[in-house]
Coordinates of C-alpha atoms in Angstrom, one line a residue:
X27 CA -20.5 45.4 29.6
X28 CA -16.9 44.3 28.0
X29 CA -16.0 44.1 25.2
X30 CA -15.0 40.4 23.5
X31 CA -11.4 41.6 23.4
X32 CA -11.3 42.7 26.8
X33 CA -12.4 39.8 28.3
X34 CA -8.6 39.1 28.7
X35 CA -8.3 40.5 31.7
X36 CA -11.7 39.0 33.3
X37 CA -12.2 35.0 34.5
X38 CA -15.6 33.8 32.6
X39 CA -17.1 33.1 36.3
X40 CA -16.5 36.8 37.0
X41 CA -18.4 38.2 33.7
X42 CA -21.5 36.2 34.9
X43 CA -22.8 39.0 37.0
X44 CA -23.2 41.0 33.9
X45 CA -25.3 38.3 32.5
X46 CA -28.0 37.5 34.6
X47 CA -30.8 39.7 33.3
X48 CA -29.9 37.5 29.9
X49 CA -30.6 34.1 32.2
X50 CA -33.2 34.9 33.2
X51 CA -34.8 35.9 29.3
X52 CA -33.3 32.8 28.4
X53 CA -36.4 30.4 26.9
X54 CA -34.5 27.0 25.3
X55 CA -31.6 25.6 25.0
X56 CA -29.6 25.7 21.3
X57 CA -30.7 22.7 19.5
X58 CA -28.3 19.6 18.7
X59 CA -27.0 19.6 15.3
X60 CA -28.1 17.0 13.0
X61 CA -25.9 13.9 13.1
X62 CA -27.3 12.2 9.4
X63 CA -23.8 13.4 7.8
X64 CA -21.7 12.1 10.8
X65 CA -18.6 9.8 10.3
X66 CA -18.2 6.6 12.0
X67 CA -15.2 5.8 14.5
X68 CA -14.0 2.3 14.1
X69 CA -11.2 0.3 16.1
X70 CA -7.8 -2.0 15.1
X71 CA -7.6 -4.7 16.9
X72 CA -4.3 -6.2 16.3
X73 CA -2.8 -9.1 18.4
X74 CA 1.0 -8.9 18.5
X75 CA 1.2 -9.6 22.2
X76 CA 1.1 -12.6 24.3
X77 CA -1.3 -11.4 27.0
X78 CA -4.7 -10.5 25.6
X79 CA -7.8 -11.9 26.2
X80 CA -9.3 -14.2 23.9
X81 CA -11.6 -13.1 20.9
X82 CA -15.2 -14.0 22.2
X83 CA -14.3 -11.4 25.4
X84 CA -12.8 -8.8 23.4
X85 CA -16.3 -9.2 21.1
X86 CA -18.0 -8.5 24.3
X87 CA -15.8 -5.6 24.9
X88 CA -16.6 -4.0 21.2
X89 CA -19.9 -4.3 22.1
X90 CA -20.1 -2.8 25.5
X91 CA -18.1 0.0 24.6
X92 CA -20.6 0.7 21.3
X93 CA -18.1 0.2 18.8
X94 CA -19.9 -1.7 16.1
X95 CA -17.0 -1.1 13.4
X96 CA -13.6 -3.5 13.1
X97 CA -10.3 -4.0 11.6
X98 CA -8.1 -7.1 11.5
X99 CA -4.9 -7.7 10.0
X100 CA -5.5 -10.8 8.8
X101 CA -8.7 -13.2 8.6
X102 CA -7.7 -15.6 12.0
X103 CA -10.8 -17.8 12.2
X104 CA -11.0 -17.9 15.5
X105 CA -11.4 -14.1 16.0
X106 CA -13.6 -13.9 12.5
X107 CA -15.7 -16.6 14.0
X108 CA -16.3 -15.1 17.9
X109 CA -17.5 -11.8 15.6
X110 CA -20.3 -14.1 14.3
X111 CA -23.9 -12.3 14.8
X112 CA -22.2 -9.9 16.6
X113 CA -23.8 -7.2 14.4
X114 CA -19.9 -5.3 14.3
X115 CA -18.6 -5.2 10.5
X116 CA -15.6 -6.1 10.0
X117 CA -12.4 -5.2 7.9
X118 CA -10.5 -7.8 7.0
X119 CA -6.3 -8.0 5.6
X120 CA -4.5 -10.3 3.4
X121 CA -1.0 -9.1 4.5
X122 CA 2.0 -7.8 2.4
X123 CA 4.0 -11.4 2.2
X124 CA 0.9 -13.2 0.4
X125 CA 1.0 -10.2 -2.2
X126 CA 3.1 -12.0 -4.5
X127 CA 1.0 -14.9 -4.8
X128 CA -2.2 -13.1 -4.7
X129 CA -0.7 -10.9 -7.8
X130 CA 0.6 -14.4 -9.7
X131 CA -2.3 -16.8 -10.0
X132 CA -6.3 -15.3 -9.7
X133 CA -6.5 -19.5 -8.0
X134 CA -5.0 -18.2 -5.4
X135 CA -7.0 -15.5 -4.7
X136 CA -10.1 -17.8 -5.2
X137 CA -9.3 -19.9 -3.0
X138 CA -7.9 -17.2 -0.7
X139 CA -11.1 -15.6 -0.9
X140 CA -13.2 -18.5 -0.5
X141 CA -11.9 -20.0 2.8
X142 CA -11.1 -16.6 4.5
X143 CA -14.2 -14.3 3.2
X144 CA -17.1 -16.6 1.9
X145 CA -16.6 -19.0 4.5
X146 CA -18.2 -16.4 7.4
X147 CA -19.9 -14.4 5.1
X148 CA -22.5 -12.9 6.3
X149 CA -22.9 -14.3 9.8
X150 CA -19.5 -12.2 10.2
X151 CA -20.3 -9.0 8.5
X152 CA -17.2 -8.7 6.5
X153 CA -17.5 -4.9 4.4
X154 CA -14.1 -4.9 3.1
X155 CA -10.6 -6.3 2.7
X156 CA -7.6 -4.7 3.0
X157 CA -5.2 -5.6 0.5
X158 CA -1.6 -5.6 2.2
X159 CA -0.5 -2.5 4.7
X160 CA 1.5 0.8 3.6
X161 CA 3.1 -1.6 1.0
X162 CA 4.8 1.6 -0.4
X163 CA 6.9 1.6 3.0
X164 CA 7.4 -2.2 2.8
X165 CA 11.4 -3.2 2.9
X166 CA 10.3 -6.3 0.8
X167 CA 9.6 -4.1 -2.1
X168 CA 6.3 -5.8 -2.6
X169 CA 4.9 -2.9 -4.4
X170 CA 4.8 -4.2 -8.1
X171 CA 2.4 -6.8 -6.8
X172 CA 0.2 -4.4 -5.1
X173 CA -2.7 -3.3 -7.9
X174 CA -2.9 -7.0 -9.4
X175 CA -3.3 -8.1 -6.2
X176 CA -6.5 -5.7 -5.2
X177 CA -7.6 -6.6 -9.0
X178 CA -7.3 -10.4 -8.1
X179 CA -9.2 -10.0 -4.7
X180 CA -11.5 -8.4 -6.6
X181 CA -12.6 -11.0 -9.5
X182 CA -12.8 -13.5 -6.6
X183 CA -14.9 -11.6 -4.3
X184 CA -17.5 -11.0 -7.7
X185 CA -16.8 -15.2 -8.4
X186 CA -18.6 -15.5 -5.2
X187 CA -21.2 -13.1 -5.4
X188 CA -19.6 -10.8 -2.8
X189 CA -19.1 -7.6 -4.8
X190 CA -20.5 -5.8 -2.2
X191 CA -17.4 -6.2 -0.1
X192 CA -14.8 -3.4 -0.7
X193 CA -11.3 -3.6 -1.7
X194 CA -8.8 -1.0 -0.9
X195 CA -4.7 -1.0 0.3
X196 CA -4.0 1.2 3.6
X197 CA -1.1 3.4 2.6
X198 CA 1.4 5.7 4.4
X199 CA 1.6 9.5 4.3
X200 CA 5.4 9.1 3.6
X201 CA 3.4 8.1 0.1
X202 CA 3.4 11.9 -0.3
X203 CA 6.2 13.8 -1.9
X204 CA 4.6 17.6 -0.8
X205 CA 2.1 17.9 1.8
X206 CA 2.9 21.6 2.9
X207 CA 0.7 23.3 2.5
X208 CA -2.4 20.8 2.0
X209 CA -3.5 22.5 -1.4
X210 CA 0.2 21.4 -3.2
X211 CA -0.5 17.7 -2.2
X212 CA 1.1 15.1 -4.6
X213 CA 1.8 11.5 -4.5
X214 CA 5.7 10.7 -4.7
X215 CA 6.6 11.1 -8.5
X216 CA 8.2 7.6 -8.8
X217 CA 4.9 6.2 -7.5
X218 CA 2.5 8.0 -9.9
X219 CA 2.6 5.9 -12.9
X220 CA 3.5 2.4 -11.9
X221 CA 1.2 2.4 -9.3
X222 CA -1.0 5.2 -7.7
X223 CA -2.5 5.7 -11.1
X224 CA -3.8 2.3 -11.5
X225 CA -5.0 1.7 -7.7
X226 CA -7.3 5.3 -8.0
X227 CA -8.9 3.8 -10.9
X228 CA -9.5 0.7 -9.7
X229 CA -10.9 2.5 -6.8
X230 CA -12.8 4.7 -9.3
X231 CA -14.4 2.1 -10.9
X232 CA -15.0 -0.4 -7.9
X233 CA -16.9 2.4 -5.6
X234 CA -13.7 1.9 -3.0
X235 CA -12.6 4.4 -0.7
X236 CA -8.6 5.0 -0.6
X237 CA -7.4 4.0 2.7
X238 CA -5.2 6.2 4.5
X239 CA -2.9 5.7 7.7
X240 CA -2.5 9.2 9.7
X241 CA -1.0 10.2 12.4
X242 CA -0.2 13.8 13.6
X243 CA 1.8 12.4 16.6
X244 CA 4.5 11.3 14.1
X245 CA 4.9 15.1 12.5
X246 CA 3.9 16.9 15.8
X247 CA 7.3 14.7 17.4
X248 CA 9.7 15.2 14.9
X249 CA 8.9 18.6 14.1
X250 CA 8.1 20.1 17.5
X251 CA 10.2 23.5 17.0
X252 CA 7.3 24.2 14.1
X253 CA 4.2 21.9 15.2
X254 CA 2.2 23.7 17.8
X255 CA 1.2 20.6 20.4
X256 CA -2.5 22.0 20.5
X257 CA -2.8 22.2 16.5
X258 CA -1.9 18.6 16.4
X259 CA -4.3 17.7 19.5
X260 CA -7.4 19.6 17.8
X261 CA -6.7 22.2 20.7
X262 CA -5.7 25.1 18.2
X263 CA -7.1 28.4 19.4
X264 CA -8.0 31.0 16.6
X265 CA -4.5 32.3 16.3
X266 CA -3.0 28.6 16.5
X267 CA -5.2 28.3 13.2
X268 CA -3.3 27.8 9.9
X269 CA -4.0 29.3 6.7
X270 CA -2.9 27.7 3.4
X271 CA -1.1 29.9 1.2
X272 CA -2.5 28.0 -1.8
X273 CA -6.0 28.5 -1.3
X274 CA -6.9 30.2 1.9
X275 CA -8.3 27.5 3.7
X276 CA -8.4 27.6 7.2
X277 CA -7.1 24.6 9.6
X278 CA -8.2 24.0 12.9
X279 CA -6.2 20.5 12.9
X280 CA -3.3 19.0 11.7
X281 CA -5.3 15.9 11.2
X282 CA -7.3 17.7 9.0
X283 CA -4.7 19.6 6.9
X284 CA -3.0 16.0 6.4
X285 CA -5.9 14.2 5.4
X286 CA -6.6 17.4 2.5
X287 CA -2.6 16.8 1.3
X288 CA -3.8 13.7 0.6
X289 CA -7.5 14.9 -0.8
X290 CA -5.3 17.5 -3.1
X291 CA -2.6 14.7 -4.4
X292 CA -5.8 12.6 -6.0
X293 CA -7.1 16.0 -7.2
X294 CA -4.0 16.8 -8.9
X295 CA -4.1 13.2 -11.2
X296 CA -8.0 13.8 -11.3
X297 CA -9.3 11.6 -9.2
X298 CA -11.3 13.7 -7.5
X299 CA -14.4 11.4 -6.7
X300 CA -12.2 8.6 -5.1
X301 CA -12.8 9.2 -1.2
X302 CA -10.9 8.4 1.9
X303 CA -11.3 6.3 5.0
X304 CA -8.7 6.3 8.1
X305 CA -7.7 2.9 8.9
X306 CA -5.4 4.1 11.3
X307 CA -4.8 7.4 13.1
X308 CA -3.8 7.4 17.3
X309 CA -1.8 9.1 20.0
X310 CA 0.6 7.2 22.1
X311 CA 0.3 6.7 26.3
X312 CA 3.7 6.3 26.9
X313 CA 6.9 6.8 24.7
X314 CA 10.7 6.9 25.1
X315 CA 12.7 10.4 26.2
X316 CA 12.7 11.7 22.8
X317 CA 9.2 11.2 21.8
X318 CA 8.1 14.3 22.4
X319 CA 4.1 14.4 23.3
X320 CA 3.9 10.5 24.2
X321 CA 1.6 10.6 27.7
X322 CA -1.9 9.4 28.5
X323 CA -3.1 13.2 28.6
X324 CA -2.2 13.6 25.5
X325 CA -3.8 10.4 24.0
X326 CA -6.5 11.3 25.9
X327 CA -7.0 14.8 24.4
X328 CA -6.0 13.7 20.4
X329 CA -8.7 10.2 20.5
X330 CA -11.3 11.9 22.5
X331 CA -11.0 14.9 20.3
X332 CA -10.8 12.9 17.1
X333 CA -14.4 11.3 18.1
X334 CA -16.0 14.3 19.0
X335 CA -14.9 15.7 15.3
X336 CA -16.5 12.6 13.9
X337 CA -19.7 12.2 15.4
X338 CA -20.6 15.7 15.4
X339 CA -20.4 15.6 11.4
X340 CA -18.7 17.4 8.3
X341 CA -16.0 16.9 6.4
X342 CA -12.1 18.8 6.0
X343 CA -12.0 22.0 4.4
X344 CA -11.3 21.1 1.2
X345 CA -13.8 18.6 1.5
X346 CA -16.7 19.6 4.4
X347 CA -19.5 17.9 2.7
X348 CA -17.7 13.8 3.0
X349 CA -18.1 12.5 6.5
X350 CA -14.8 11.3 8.4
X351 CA -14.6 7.7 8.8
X352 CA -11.8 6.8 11.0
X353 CA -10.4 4.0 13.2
X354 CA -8.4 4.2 16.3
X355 CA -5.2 2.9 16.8
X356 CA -5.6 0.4 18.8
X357 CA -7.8 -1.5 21.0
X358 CA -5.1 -2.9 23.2
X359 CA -1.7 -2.6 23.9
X360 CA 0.6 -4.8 22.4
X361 CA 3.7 -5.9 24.2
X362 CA 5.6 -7.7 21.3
X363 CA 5.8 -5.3 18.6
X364 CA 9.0 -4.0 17.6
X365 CA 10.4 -0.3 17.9
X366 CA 10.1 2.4 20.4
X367 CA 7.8 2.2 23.6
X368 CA 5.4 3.9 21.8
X369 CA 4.8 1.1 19.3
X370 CA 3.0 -0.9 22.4
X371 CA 0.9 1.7 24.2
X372 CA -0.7 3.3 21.5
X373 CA -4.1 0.6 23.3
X374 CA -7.1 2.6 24.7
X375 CA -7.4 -0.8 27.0
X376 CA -4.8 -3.0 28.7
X377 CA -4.6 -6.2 27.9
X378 CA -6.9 -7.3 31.4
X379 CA -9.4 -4.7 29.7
X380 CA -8.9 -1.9 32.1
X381 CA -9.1 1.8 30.6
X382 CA -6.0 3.2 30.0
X383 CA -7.6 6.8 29.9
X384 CA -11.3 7.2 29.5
X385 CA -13.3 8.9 26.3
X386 CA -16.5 8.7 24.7
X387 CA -16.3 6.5 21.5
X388 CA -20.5 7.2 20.5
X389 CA -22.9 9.3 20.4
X390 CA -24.4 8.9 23.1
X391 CA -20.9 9.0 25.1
X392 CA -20.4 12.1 23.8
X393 CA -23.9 13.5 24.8
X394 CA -23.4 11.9 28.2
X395 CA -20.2 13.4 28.9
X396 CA -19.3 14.8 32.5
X397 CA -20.2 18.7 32.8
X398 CA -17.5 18.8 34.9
X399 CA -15.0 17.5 32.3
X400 CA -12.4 20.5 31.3
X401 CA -13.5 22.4 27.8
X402 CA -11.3 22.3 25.2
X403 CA -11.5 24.6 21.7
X404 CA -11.3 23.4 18.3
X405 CA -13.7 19.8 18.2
X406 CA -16.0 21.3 20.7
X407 CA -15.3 18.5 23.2
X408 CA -14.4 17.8 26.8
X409 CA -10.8 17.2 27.5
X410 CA -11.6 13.2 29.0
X411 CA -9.8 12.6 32.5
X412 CA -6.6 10.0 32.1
X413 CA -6.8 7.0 34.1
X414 CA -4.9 7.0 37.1
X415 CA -1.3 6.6 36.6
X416 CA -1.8 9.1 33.2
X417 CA 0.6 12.3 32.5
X418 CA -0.5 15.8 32.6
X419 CA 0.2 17.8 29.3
X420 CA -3.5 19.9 30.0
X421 CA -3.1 23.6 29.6
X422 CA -3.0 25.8 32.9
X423 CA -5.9 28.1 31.3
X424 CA -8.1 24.8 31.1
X425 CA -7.5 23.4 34.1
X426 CA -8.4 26.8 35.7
X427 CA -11.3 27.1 33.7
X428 CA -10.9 30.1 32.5
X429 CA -12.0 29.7 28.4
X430 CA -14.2 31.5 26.0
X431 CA -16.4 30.9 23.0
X432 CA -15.5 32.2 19.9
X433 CA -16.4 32.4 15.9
X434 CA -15.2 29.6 13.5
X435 CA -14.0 31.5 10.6
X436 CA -14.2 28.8 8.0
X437 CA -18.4 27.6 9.3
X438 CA -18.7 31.2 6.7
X439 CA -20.3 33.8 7.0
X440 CA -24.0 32.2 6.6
X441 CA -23.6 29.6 9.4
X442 CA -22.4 32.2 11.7
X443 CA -25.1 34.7 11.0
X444 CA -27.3 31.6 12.0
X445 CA -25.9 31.1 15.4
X446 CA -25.7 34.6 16.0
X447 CA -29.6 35.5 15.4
X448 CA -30.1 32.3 17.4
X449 CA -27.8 33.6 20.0
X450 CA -29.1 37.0 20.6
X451 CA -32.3 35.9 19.8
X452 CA -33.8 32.7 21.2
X453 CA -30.7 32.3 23.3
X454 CA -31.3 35.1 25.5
X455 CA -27.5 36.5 24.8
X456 CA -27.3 40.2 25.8
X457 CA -26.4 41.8 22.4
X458 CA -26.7 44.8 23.1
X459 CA -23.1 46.1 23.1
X460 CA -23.1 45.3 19.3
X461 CA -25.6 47.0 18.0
X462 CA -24.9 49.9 15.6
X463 CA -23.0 53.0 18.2
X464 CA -23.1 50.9 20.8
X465 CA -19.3 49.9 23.2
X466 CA -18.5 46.6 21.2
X467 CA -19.8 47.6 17.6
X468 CA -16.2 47.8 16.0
X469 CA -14.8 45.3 14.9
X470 CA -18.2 45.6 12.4
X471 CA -17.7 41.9 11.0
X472 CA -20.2 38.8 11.5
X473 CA -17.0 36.8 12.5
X474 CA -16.5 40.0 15.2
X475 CA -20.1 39.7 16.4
X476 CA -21.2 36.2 16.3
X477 CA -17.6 35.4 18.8
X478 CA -19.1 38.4 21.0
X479 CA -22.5 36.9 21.3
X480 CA -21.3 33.4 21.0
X481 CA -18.9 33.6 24.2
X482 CA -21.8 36.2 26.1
X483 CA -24.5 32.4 25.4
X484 CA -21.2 30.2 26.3
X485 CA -20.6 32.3 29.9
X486 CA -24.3 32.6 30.4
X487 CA -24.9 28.8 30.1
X488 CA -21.5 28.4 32.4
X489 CA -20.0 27.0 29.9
X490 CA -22.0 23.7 29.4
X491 CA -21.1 20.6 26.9
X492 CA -22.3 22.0 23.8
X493 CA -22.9 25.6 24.9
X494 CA -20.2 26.6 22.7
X495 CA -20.8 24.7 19.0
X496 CA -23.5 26.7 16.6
X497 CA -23.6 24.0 14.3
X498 CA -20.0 23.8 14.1
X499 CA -19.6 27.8 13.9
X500 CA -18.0 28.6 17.3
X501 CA -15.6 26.4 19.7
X502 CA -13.8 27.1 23.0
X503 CA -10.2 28.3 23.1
X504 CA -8.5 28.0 26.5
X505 CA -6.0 31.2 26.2
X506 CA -7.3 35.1 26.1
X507 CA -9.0 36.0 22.9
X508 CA -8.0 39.5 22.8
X509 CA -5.6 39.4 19.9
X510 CA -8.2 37.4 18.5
X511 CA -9.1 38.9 15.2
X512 CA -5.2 40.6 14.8
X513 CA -2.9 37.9 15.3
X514 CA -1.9 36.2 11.6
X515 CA -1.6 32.5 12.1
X516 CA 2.0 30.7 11.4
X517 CA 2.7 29.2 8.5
X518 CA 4.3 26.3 9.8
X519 CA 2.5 22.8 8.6

């Protein structure tokens, strides 16, 4: 039998000869990782077109699709109404040109709060308001209003007995002055006193998560001589990984190592219990010349990536035990806003409520996936098929099928040792080439072992939706692993 680095050379369909005795021993099937410490994937449904449909269908589409978590930018009746007894909970906005007013007079607020919140609560289950959007990045300079606002929004909400309802402000990584590498995180300097200090402690003492907009299309596209596509789709192979210098953490993702600079600026003014929700993060369809990465195989691959990462559970490195929350940008595409093509095709529908690629957004999407779908590494998930009319962008080594199974460094030593008794235990992997003398003994590591018994289950299984997970201690990687445990990642953010 080859050896895990040798497999370069070797197509997984052809090593499956060398496997069959191992088939044959094989008595169950790995078991499915628990899902109690999962995230939850929520939506934005904003309206800035003149061509979608109207609230009580697009209701109907949340629900048929699963998705039983919202986000507005304002509080429209008529959409906070149609989401009545719906059962899908709903984030709410008051938007950055009421700030002032909100900030000036607590009767505004009240009466804000009042008509816009207690009027639907709870037949619309309203769990929090978001108080203006990336008002750092605002032209207006509406940040001085920001924190009295929230405080405002606040005191009203508890006037009316809805304390329960959060109350948080979406902001921008530009907020960031350092976020290379993730560990040396800090909020802009001018920032710090007058405002990011005050709105952590309010979140401190409220129980509010900070809300966060992220999106690695925005760094992968202006920085594409450094930002590897695959690291920024949650397709990083092992080599692909990076490594910050500042703590040796290792990251699959660039979603991840963005949403740690922001974990690590909080740290560094002690706010280390505040957490984080994603009120934005998506991947354009279609973009201009110089947006590098805009296609439908790309949006695919990041949002059906991002889920997968979500529902199967755990945290970022520098935080594995908080669950992602995120929500995708955006339900539809929206043909008025401003800017660049991508601004109105970052939808996963069009506007007549046709897919404009097609991924699992639940649990049970994911477990139902098509075998047939191509593998992809790092979230462990299926690259999803682009509807017709979508770009291309999938790597050659995928689309041939030829991909592996190996190790995930930073599941630790422990969670590897798990999957690989499993592996050559109840999974039936032949193991024998690693035992002590034997061909494939050296490199004598678990990381070394667990990829060579990990990939010998994944090829055995031929390569099967969730053949290739170990409780999060293994994923796929689509080019040959034989420089595997040599190659030191880049140390490019």
């Amino acid at each position: 039998m080859l050896c895990f680095h040798q497999l370069q050379s070797m197509a997984p369909l052809t090593f499956l000869p060398f496997l069959l005795l191992s088939l044959l021993l094989s008595l169950s099937h790995f078991p499915t990782p628990s899902l109690s410490d999962t995230g939850s994937v929520g939506i934005n449904y904003g309206r800035v077109a003149d061509n979608l449909p109207q609230p009580s269908k697009v209701v109907q589409l949340l629900k048929t699709q699963g998705m039983n978590r919202v986000k507005l930018y304002d509080t429209d009746s008529t959409v906070l109404t149609a989401l009545s007894g719906s059962d899908i909970r709903v984030t709410v906005a008051l938007p950055n040109e009421q700030l002032s007013s909100a900030a000036a007079a607590q009767s505004y607020t009240d009466s804000w709060v009042q008509s816009n919140i207690a009027a639907f609560y709870p037949s619309t289950q309203i769990e929090a308001v978001a108080v203006g959007n990336e008002v750092f990045a605002d032209p207006k300079n509406t940040t001085v209003y920001l924190v009295p606002a929230m405080q405002n929004v606040y005191n009203s909400l508890v006037r009316y007995n809805l304390s329960s309802i959060k109350v948080s402000s979406p902001i921008a990584l530009s907020a960031l002055q350092a976020s290379y590498p993730s560990s040396a995180g800090s909020f802009k300097s001018d920032l710090i006193e007058p405002v990011i200090k005050p709105m952590l402690s309010f979140l401190q003492k409220t129980g509010s998560p900070l809300m966060a907009n992220v999106y690695p299309f925005f760094a992968y596209t202006g920085n594409t001589d450094v930002i590897s596509l695959d690291y920024a789709l949650f397709n990083a192979n092992q080599s692909e990984a990076q490594v910050d210098s500042g703590n040796g953490l290792r990251y699959n993702s660039l979603f991840e190592a963005q949403i740690d600079a922001v974990f690590a600026a909080m740290n560094a003014l002690q706010y280390n219990g505040v957490k984080l929700e994603v009120t934005e993060t998506g991947w354009p369809s279609k973009g201009d010349e110089n947006e590098a990465g805009a296609s439908a195989a790309n949006a695919a691959a990041y949002n059906g990536n991002l889920v997968r990462r979500v529902l199967t559970g755990g945290g970022t490195p520098l935080r594995p035990n908080e669950p992602l929350n995120v929500f995708l940008f955006a339900l539809f595409n929206e043909d008025q806003k401003p800017g660049p093509t991508s601004e109105r095709n970052y939808g996963l529908f069009y506007p007549d409520e046709g897919k404009v690629y097609d991924i699992p957004l639940t649990v049970e999407g994911l477990s139902n996936s098509s075998s047939e779908s191509t593998p992809v590494n790092g979230s462990k998930t299926q690259v999803p098929t682009p509807a017709a009319g979508g770009g291309g962008d999938v790597s050659a080594a995928a689309t041939a099928g030829q991909t592996w199974c190996v190790a995930n460094g930073k599941a630790g030593v422990e969670q590897l040792q798990k999957g690989l008794d499993y592996a050559c235990g109840e999974g039936g992997a032949d193991c024998r080439p690693i035992q002590k003398d034997a061909t494939c003994y050296d490199p004598n590591t678990v990381e070394a072992h667990a990829s060579y018994a990990f990939n010998s289950y994944y090829q055995m299984k031929s390569r099967g939706p969730g053949t290739c997970d170990f409780g999060g201690a293994a994923y796929v990687v689509t080019q040959p692993p034989s420089t595997y445990f040599s190659i030191s990642p880049p140390s490019y953010f």
